[in-house]
Coordinates of C-alpha atoms and ligand atoms in Angstrom, one line a residue:
X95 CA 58.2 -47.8 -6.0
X96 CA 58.5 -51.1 -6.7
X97 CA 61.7 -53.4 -8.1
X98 CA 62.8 -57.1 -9.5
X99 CA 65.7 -58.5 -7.3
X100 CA 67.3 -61.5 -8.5
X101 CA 67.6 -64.7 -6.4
X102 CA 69.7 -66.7 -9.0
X103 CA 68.5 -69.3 -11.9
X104 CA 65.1 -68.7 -12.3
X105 CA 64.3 -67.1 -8.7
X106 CA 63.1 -63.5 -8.5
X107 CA 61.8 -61.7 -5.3
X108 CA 59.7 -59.2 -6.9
X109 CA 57.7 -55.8 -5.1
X110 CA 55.0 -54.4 -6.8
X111 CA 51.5 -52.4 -5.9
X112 CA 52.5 -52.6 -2.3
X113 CA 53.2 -56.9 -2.8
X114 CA 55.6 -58.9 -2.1
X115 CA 55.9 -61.9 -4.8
X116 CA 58.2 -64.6 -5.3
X117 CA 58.4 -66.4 -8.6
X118 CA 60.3 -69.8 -8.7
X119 CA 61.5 -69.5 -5.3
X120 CA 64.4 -72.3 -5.6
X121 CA 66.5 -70.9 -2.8
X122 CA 68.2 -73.6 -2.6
X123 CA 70.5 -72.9 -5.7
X124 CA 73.9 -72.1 -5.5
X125 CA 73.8 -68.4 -6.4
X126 CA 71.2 -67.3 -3.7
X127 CA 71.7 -64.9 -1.7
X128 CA 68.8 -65.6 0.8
X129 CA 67.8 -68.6 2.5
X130 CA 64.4 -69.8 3.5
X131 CA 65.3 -68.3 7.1
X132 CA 65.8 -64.6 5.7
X133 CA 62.3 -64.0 3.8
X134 CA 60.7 -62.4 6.6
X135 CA 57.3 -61.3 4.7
X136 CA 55.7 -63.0 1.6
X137 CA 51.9 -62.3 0.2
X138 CA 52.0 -64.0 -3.1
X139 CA 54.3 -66.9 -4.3
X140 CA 54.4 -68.0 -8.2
X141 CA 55.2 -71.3 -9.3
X142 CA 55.6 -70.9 -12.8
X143 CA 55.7 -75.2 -13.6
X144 CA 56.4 -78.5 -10.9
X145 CA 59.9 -79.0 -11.4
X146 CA 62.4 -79.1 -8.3
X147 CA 64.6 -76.1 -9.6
X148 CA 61.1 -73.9 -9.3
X149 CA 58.7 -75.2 -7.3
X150 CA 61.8 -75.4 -4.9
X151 CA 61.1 -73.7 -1.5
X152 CA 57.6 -72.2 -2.4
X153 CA 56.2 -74.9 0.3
X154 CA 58.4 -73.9 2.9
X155 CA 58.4 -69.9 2.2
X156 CA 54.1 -70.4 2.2
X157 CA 54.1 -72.5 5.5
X158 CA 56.5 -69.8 6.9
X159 CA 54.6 -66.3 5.5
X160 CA 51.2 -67.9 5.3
X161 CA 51.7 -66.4 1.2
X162 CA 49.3 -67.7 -1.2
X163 CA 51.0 -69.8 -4.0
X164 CA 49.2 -68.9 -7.6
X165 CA 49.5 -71.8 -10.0
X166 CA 48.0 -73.8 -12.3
X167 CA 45.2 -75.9 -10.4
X168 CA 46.8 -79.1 -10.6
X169 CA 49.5 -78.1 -8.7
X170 CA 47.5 -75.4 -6.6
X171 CA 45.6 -78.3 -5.3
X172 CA 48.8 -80.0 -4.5
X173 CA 50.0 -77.4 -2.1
X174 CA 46.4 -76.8 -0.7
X175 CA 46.2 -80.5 0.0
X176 CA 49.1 -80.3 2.7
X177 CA 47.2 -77.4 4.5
X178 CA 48.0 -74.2 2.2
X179 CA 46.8 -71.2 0.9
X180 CA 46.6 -71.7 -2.9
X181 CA 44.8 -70.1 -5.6
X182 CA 44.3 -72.2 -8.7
X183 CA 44.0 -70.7 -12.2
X184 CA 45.1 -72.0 -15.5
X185 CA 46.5 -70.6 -18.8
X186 CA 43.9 -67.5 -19.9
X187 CA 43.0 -64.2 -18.4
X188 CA 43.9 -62.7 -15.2
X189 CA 42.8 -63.7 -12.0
X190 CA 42.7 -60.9 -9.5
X191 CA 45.3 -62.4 -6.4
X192 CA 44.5 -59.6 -3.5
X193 CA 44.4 -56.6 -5.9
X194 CA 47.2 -58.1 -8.3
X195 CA 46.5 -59.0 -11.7
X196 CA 48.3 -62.0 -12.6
X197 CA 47.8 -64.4 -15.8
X198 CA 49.4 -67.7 -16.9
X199 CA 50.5 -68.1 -20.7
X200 CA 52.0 -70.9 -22.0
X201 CA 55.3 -72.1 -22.2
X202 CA 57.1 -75.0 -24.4
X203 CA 58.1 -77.6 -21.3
X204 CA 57.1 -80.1 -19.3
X205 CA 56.2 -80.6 -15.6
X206 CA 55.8 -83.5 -13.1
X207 CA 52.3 -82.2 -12.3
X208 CA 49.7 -80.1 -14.5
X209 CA 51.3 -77.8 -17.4
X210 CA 54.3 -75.6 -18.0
X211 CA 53.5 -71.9 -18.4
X212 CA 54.8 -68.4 -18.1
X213 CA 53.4 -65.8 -16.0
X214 CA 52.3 -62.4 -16.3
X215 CA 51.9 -59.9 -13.4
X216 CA 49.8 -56.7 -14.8
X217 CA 51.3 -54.4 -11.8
X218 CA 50.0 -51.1 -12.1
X219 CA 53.3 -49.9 -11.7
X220 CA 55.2 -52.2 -14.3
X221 CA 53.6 -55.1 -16.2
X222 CA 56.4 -58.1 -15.5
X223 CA 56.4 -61.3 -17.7
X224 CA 58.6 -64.4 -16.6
X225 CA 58.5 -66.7 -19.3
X226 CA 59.1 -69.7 -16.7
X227 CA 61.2 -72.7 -18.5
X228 CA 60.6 -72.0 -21.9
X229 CA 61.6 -73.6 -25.3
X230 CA 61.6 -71.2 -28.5
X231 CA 57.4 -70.7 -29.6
X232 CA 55.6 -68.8 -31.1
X233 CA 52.4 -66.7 -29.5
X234 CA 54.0 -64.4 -27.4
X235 CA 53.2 -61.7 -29.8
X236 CA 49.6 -61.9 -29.0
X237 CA 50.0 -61.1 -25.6
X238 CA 52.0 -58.4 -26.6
X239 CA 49.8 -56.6 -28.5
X240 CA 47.2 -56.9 -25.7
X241 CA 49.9 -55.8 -22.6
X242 CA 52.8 -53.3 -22.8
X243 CA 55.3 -55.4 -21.0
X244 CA 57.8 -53.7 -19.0
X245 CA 60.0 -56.3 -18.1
X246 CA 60.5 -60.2 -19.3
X247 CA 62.6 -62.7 -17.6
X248 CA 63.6 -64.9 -20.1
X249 CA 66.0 -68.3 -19.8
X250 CA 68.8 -68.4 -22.0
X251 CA 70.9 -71.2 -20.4
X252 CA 70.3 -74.1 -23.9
X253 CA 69.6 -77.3 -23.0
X254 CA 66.5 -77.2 -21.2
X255 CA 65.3 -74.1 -22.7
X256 CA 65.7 -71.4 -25.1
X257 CA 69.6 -70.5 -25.7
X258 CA 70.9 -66.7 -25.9
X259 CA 69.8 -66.8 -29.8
X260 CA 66.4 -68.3 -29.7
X261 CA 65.7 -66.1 -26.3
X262 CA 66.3 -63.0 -28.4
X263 CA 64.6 -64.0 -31.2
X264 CA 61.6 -65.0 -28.9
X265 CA 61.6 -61.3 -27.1
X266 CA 61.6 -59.2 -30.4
X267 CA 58.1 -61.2 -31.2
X268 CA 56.5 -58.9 -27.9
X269 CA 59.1 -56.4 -27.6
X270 CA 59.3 -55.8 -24.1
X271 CA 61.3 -52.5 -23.0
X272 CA 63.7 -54.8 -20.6
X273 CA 65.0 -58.4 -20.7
X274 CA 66.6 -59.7 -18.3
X275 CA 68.4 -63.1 -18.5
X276 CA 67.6 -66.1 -16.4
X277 CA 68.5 -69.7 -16.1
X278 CA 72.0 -69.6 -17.3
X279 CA 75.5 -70.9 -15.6
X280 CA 73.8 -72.4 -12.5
X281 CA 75.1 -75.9 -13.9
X282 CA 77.9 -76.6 -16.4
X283 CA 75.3 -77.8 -18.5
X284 CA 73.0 -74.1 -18.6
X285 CA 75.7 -73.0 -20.9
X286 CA 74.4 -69.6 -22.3
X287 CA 75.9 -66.4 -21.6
X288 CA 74.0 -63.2 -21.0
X289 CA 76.8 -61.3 -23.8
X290 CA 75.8 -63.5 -26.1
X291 CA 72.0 -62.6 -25.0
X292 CA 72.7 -59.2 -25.2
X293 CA 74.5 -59.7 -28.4
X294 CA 71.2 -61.3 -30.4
X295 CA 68.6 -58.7 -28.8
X296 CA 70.9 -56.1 -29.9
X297 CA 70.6 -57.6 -33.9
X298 CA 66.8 -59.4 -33.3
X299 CA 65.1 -56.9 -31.0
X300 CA 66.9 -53.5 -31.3
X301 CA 64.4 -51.7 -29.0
X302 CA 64.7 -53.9 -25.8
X303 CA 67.3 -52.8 -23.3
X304 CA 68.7 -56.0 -21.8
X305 CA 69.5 -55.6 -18.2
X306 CA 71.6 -58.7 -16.7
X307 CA 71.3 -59.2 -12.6
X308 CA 73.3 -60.5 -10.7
X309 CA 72.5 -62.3 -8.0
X310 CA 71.0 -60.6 -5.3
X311 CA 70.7 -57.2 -7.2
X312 CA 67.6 -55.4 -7.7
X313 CA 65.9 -53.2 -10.9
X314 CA 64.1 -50.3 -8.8
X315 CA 61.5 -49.1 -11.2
Ligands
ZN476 ZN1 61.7 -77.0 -15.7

């Protein structure tokens, strides 16, 4: 039994195969409901790109848990420069992170240090895609024809990503069975709006099931 619990904007505390995984742990945003003081056990921590709002409190969370944070090297080395357990990969296969399958695809961004991506955790009990900070590309469907994702976190929030229209459109090209919204309404400015989400998938991507969180809340699975 494993389940997604969602830590607001792009945060997600994730259990799966027995782990305990943190993607984008910006606890700091205003939605959270845990602080750096609650997380009392962490194995893996993702950091999906080097921006503020995701990197966020993976350093403090890793120096607290002794977690491993899985990036792309670049910023892997970062945090193994300042004493850390990091395990440094890049945009490809999977890597095998203590009996996890996890692989980095890419993602149409920037970040202060080595390059965007999205990750993919190949659970054996659900296969979990978080696109990261994405805008609107195509590839996706590759990956989907290769994995049978269960769930995707995708942002819909404009501006600095995808919006609600171009985040369906970009989920019917690998057709996951859930979609769950991210990256929306932390900021004026993140204007999407999961309806409107739900809205598209139900007209681009009929077969995907769009579950929205809020924060806090978990999808058991
Ligand atoms: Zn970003």
């Amino acid at each position: 039994m494993g389940y997604i619990r969602f830590l607001g904007h792009s945060a997600f505390e994730v259990e799966v195969d027995g782990k305990r995984i943190y993607i984008d742990p910006w606890l700091g945003n205003p939605d959270s409901p845990l602080k750096v003081s609650d997380v009392d056990r962490a194995d893996i921590i993702v950091v999906t790109h080097f921006h503020g709002d995701h990197a966020g409190d993976a350093e403090e969370i890793a120096k607290k848990t002794g977690a491993k944070i899985v990036a792309v090297y670049e910023i892997a080395s970062y945090y193994e420069k300042k004493g850390l357990k990091a395990v440094g990969m890049n945009i490809g296969g999977p890597a095998d992170v203590d009996g996890v399958k996890i692989l980095f695809t890419p993602a149409a961004h920037s970040s202060e240090i080595g390059v965007p991506t999205g990750v993919i955790i190949l659970g054996r009990e659900a296969v979990i895609y978080h696109a990261g900070d994405t805008g609107l590309f195509s590839g996706m469907e590759l990956y989907g024809r290769l994995y049978k994702i269960d769930y995707a976190l995708v942002p819909i929030g404009g501006h600095f990503t995808m919006d609600p229209e171009q985040a369906a459109l970009f989920v019917s090209t690998f057709k996951p069975r859930v979609a769950v919204p991210m990256h929306y309404g932390t900021f004026p400015v993140l204007y999407g709006s999961p309806d409107k989400f739900r809205e598209y998938v139900r007209k681009y991507s009929p077969g995907t099931h769009v579950v929205v969180l809020r924060p806090g809340e978990k999808l058991e699975f």
